[in-house]
Coordinates of C-alpha atoms and ligand atoms in Angstrom, one line a residue:
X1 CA -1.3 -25.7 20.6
X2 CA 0.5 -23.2 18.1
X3 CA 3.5 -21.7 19.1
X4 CA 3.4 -17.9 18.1
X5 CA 6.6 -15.3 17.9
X6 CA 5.3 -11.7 17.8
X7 CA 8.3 -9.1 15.8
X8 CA 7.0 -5.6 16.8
X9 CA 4.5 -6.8 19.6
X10 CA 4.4 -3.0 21.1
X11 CA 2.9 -1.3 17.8
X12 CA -0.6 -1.6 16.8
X13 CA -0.5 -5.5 15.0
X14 CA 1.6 -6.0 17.5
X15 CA -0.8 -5.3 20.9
X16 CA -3.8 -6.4 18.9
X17 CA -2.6 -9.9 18.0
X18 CA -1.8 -9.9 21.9
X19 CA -5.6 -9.5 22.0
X20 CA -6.3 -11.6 19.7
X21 CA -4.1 -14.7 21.9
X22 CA -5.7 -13.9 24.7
X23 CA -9.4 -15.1 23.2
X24 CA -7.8 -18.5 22.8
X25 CA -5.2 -19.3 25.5
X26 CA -6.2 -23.1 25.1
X27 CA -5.0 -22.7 21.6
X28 CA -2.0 -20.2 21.4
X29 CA 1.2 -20.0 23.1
X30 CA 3.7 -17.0 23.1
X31 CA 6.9 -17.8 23.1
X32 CA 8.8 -14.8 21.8
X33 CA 8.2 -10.9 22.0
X34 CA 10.7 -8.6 20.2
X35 CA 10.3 -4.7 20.1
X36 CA 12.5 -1.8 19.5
X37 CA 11.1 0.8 21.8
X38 CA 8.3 0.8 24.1
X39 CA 10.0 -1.2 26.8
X40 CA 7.7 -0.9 29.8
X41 CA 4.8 -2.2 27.3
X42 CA 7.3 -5.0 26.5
X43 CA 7.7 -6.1 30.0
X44 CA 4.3 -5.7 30.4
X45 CA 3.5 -8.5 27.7
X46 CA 6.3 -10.3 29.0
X47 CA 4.8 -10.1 32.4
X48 CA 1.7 -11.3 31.0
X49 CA 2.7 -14.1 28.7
X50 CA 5.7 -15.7 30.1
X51 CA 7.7 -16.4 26.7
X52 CA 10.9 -18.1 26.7
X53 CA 12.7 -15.1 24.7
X54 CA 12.5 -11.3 24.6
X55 CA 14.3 -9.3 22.7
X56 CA 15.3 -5.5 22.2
X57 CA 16.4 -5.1 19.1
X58 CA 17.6 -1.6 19.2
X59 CA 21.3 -2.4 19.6
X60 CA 21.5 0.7 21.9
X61 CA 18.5 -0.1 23.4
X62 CA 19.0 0.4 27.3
X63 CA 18.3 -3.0 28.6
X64 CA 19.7 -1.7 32.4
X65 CA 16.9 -3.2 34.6
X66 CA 14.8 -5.3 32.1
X67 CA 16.0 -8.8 33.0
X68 CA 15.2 -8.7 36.5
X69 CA 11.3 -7.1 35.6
X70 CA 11.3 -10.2 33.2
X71 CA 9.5 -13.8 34.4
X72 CA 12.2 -16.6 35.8
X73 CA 12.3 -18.4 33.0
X74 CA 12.7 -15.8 30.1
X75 CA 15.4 -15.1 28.5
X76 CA 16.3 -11.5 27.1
X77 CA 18.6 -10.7 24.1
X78 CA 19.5 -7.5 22.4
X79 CA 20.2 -6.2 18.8
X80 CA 19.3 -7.5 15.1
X81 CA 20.6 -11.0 15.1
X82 CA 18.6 -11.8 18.1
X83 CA 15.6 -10.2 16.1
X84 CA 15.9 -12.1 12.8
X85 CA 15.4 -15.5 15.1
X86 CA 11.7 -14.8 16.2
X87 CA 11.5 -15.8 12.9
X88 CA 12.7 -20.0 14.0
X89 CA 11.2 -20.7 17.5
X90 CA 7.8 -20.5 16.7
X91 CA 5.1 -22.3 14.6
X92 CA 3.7 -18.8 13.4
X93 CA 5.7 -15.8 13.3
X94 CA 3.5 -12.5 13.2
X95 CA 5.9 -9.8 11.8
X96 CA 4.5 -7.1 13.2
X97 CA 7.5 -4.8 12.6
X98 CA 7.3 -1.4 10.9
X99 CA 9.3 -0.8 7.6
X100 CA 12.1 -2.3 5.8
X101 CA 13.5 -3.3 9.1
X102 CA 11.4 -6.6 8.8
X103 CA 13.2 -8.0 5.9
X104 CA 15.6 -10.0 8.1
X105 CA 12.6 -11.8 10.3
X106 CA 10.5 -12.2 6.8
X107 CA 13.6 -14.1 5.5
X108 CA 14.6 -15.6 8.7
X109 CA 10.7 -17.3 9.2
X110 CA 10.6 -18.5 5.6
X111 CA 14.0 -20.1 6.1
X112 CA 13.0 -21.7 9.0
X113 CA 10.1 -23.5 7.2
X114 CA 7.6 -21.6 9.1
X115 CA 4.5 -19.4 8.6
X116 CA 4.7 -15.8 8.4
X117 CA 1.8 -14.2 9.2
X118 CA 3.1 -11.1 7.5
X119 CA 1.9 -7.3 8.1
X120 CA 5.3 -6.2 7.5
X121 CA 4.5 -5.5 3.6
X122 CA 7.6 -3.0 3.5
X123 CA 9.7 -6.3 3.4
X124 CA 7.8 -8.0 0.7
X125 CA 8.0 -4.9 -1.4
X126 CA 11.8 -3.6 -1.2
X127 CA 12.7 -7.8 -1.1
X128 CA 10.4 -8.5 -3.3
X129 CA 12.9 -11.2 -5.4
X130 CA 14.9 -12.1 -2.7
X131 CA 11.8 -13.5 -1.0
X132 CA 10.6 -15.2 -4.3
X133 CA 13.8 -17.0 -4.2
X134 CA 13.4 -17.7 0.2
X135 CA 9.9 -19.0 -0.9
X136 CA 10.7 -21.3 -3.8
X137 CA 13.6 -22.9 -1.8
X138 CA 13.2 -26.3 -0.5
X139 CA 11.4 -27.4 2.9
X140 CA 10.5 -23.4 3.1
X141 CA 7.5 -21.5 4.8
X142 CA 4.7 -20.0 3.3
X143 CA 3.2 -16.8 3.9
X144 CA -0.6 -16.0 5.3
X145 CA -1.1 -11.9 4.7
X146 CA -2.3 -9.8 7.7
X147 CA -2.8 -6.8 5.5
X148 CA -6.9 -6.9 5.7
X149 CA -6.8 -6.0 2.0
X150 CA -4.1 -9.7 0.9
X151 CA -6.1 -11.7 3.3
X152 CA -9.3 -10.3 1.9
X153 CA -7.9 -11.9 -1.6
X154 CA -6.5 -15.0 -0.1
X155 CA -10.0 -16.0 1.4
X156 CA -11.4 -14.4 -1.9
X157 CA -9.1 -16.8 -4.1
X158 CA -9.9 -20.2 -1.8
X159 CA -13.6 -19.9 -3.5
X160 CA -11.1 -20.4 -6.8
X161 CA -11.6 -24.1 -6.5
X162 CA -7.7 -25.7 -7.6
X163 CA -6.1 -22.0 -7.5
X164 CA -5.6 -21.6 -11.2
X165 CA -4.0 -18.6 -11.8
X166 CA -5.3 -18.0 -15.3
X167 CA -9.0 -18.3 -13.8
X168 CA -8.4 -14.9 -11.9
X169 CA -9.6 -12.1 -14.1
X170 CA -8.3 -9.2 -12.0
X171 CA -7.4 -8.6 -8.2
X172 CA -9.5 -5.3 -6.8
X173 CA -7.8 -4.1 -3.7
X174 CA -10.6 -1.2 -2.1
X175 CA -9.3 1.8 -0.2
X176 CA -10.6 3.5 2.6
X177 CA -9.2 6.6 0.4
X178 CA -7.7 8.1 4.4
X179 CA -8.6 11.3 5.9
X180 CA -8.2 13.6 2.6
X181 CA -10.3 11.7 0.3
X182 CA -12.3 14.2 -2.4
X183 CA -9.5 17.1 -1.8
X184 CA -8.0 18.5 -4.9
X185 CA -4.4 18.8 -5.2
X186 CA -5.0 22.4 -4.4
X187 CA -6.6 22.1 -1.6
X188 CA -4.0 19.6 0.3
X189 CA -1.1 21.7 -0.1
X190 CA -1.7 22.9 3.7
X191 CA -2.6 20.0 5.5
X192 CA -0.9 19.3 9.0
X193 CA 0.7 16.7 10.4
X194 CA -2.8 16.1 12.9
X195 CA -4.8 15.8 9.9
X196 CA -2.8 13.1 7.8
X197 CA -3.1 11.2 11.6
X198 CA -6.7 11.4 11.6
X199 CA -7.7 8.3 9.9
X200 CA -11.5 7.9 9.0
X201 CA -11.7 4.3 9.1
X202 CA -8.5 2.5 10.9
X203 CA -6.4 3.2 14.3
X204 CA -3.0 2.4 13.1
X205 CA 0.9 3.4 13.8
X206 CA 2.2 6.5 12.4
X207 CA 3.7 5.6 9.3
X208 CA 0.9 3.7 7.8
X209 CA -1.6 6.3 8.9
X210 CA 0.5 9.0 6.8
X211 CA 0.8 6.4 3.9
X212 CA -2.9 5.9 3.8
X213 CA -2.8 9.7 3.6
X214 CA -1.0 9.9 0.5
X215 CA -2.2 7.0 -1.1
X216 CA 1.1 5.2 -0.7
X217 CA -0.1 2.5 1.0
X218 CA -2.6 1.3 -1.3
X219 CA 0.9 1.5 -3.8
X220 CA 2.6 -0.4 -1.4
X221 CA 0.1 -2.7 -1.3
X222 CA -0.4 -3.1 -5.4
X223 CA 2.9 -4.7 -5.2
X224 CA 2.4 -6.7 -2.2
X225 CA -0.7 -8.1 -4.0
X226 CA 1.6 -8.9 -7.3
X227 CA 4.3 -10.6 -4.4
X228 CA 1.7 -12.6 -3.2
X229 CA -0.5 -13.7 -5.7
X230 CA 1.7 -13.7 -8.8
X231 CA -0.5 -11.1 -11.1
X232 CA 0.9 -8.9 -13.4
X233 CA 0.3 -5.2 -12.8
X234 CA -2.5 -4.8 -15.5
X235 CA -4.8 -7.2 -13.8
X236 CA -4.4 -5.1 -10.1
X237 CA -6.9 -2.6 -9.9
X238 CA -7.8 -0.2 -6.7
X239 CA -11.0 1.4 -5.9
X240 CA -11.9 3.7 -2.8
X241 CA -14.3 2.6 -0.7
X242 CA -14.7 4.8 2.4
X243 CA -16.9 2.2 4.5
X244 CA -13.7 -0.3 4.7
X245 CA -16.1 -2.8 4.7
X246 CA -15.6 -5.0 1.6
X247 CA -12.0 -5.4 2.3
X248 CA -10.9 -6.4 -1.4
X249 CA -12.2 -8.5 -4.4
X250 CA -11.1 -11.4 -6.9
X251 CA -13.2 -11.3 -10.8
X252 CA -12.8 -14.6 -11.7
X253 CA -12.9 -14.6 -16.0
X254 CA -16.5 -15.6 -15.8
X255 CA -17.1 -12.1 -14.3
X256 CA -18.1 -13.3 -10.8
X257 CA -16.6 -11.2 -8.4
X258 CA -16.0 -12.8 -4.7
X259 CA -15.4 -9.9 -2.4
X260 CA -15.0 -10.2 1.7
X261 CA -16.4 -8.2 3.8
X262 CA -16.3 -7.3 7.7
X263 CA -15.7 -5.0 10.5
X264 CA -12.5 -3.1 9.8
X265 CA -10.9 -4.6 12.8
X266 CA -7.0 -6.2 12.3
X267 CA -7.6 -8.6 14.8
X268 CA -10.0 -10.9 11.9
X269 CA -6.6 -10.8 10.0
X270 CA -4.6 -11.8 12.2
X271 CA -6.9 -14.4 13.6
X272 CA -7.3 -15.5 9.7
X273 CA -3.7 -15.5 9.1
X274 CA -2.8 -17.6 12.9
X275 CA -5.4 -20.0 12.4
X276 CA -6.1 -20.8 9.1
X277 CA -6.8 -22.9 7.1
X278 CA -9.2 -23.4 10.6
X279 CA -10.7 -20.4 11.9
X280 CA -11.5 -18.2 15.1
X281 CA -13.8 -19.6 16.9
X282 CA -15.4 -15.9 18.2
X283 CA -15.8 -12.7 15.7
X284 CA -14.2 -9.3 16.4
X285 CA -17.8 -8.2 15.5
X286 CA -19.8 -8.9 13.1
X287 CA -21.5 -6.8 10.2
X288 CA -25.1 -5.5 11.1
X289 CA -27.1 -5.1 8.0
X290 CA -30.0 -2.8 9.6
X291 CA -27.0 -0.1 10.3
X292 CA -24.7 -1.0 7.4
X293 CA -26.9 1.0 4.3
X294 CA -24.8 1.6 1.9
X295 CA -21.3 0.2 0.4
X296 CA -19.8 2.9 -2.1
X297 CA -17.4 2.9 -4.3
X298 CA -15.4 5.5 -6.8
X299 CA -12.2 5.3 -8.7
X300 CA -8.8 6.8 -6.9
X301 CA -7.8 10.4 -8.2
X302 CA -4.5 9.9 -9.6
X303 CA -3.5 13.3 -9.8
X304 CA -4.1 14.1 -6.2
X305 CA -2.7 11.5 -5.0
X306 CA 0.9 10.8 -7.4
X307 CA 2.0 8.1 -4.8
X308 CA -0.2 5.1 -6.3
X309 CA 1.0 5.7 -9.9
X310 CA 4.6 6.3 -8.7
X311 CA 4.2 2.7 -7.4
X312 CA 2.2 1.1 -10.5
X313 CA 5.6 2.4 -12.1
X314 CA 7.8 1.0 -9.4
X315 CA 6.3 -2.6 -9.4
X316 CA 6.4 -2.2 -13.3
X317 CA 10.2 -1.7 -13.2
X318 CA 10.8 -4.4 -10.9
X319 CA 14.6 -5.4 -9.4
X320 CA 15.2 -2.9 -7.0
X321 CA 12.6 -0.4 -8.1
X322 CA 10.1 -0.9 -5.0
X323 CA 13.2 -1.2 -2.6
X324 CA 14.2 2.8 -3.7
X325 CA 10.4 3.7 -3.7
X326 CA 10.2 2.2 0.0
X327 CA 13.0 3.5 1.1
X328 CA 12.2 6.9 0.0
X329 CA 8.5 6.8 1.3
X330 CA 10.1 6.1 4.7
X331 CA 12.7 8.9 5.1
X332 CA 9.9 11.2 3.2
X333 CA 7.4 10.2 5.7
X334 CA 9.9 10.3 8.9
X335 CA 10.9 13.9 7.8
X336 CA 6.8 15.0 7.2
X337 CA 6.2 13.5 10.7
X338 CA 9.5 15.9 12.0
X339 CA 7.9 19.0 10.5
X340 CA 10.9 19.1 8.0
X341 CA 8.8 19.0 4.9
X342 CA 5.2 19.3 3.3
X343 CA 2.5 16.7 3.0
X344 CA 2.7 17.8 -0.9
X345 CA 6.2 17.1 -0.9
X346 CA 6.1 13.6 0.0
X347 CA 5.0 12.4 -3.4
X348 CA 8.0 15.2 -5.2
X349 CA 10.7 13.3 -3.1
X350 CA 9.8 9.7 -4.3
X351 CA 9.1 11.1 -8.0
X352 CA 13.1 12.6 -7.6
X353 CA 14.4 8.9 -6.4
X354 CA 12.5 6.8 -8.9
X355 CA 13.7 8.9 -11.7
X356 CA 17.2 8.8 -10.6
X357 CA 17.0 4.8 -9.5
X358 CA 19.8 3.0 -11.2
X359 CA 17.6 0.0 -12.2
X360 CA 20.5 -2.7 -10.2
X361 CA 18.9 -6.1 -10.2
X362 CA 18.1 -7.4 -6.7
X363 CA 20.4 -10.3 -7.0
X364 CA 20.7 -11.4 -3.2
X365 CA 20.0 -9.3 0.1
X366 CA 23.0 -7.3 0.3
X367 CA 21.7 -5.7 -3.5
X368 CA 18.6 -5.1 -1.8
X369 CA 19.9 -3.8 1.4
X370 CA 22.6 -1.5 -0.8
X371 CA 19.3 -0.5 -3.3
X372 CA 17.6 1.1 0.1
X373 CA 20.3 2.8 1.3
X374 CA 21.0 4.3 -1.7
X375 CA 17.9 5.3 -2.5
X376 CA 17.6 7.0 1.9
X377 CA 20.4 9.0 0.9
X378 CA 19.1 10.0 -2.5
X379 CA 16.0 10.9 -0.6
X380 CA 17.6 13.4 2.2
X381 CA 19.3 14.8 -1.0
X382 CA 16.2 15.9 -2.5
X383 CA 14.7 17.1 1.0
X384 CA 17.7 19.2 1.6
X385 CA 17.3 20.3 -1.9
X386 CA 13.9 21.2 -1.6
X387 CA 14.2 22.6 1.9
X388 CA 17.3 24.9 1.4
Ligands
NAD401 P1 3.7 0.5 14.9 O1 4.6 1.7 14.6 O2 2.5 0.7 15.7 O3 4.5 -0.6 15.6 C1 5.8 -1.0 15.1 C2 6.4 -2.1 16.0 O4 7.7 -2.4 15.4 C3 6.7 -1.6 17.4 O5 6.7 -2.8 18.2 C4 8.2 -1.1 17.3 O6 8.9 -1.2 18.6 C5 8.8 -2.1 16.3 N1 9.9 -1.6 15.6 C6 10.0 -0.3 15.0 N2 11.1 -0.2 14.4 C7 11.8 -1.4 14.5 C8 13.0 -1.9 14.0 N3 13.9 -1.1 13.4 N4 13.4 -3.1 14.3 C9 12.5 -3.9 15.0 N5 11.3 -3.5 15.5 C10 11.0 -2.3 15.2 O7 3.3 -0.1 13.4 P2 2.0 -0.9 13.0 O8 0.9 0.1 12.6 O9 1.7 -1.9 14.0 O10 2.5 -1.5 11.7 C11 3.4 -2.6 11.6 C12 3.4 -3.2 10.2 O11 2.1 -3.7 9.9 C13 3.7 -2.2 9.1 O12 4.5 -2.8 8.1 C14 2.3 -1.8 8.6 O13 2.4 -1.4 7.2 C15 1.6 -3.1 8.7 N6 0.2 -3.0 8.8 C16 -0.4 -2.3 9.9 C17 -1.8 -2.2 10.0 C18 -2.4 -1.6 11.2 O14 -3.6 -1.6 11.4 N7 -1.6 -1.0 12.1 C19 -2.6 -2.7 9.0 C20 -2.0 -3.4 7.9 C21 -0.6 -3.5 7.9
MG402 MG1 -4.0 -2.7 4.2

């Protein structure tokens, strides 16, 4: 039986590694549920699974009836400290959790000596160093990605018999290339809120659909890849492939290329990253190679979409540099999604924070932590500015 802790089980990783338990209930026990919002959906779960703990971690969250709709037998807790210990009560913790928010629970699993099954890139990114330095400490966890496109590479770089790094030619993360793929710059200046939701290929939360929009997410996810697997920027390559069925691909120096490929359906990632190195017993469906007639692929436009340079330069700079460039995606994106600014002006805001980042060295959390404020405030500078 493996215990499981789910940070952010109301969001969409969240309910679909719910689903994803329920397939195996001989093999998978919940013992913790933490969301910030959502309660009745929380309950729900809670309801469903009887876990030992629950916990709101909106400080202010109203928590006025939710212990009596909870199972005898649960416990409920409120705020941040309670949220950071999914990460020590289970054998997995799925951080499910949306933004920079999951830094404490990505730190708080690896401390514990657990697995993260880790969606919650944003944390990776801005903490980047900090959680090199969690990983490399004695008796701590490891990491199994849920981003389809990192578990795509770490089943891709198993077939790398002995994991040498220098055998690894290059890391080729695809892209769906999201619902404006083929638009000119031009032609995106007037695009809606509705239409950067509209995802072609994935049903996902808000702020990752509007990243996959931009192009920010694959960025986000260049540096996640260099995080994970330890490859400089050079060798980390992204291609648009509109199917989403080859989900990313390891060249080995020979020139092989091992790519993986299925349905683009979260719950085989999650699965994978639960389970492994075993795996699910039953697929979230399989490919069908009488439908599936074509797999293409072209090369991102750079100039449409700034975001995935902006990030190639962030990872490049290193430190604190992908903390500011996180930080400002999220208040950029959280004011696009108000109607406060343009789609176009996403990309401008980010540009305006890198170029003004102060370079400090992410020394410990708090220098993080200090980096990403610094870098929100910078950001609702430069959308006031551009606003007034
Ligand atoms: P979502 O918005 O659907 O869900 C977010 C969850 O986190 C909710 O349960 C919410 O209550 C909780 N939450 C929000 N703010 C919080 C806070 N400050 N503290 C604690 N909990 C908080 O998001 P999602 O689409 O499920 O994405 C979650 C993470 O997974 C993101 O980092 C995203 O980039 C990553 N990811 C998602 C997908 C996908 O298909 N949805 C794919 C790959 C990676
Ligand atoms: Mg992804």
């Amino acid at each position: 039986m493996t215990t499981v802790a789910i940070a952010g089980s109301t969001g969409s990783i969240g309910t679909q590694t719910v689903d994803v338990v329920r397939t195996a209930p001989e093999r998978f026990e919940v013992v913790a549920l933490a969301a910030w919002s959502s309660i009745d959906r929380l309950v729900a779960q809670a309801v469903e699974l009887r876990p030992k703990l629950v916990v709101i971690a909106d400080p202010q969250g109203s928590v006025d009836d939710v212990a009596e709709r909870l199972p005898a037998g649960t416990e409920l807790r409120v705020g941040l400290a309670a949220l950071a210990e999914l990460g020590e009560v289970a054998d997995v913790c799925v951080n499910a959790v949306v933004g920079f928010a999951g830094l404490e629970v990505t730190l708080s699993t690896l401390g514990a000596g657990r697995r993260l099954a880790l969606a919650n890139k944003e944390s990776l990114i801005a903490g980047g160093p900090v959680v090199q330095a969690a990983l490399r400490r004695p008796g701590a966890g490891h990491i199994v990605p849920v981003d389809s496109e990192h578990c795509a590479l770490h089943q891709c770089l198993q077939t790398n018999a002995g994991g040498e790094p220098d055998r690894v030619a290059r890391l080729v993360l695809t892209a769906s290339g999201g619902p404006f793929r083929g638009r000119s710059r031009a032609e995106l200046a007037g695009v809606t809120i509705d239409d950067a939701l509209a995802h072609p290929t994935w049903s996902m939360g808000p702020k990752i659909t509007v990243d996959s929009s931009t192009l920010m997410n694959k960025g986000l996810e260049v540096i996640e890849a260099h995080e994970l697997f330890g490859l400089d920027y050079d060798r980390i390559e992204v291609v648009v492939h509109p199917q989403s069925i080859v989900h990313s691909m390891v060249e080995l120096r020979d020139g092989a290329t091992i790519a993986q490929l299925s349905q683009p359906d979260m719950r085989g990632p999650i699965g994978y990253a639960l389970c492994w190195p075993d795996r699910l017993a039953t697929p979230f469906g399989r490919l069908d190679w009488t439908a599936t007639t074509r797999l293409d692929f072209e090369p991102p436009d750079l100039e449409a979409f700034p975001c995935l340079g902006l990030a190639y330069q962030a990872g490049r700079a290193g430190e604190t540099a992908p903390a500011a460039l996180n930080a400002a995606n999220e208040v950029a994106v959280a004011a696009f999604l108000e109607g406060r600014i343009a789609w176009t002006t996403i990309p401008d805001v980010l540009k305006a924070v890198l170029d003004g980042h102060d370079g400090a060295v992410a020394v410990g959390v708090e220098a993080v932590v200090s980096a990403d404020q610094r870098a929100r405030e910078a950001a609702r500078r430069e959308i006031e500015r551009t606003t007034r």
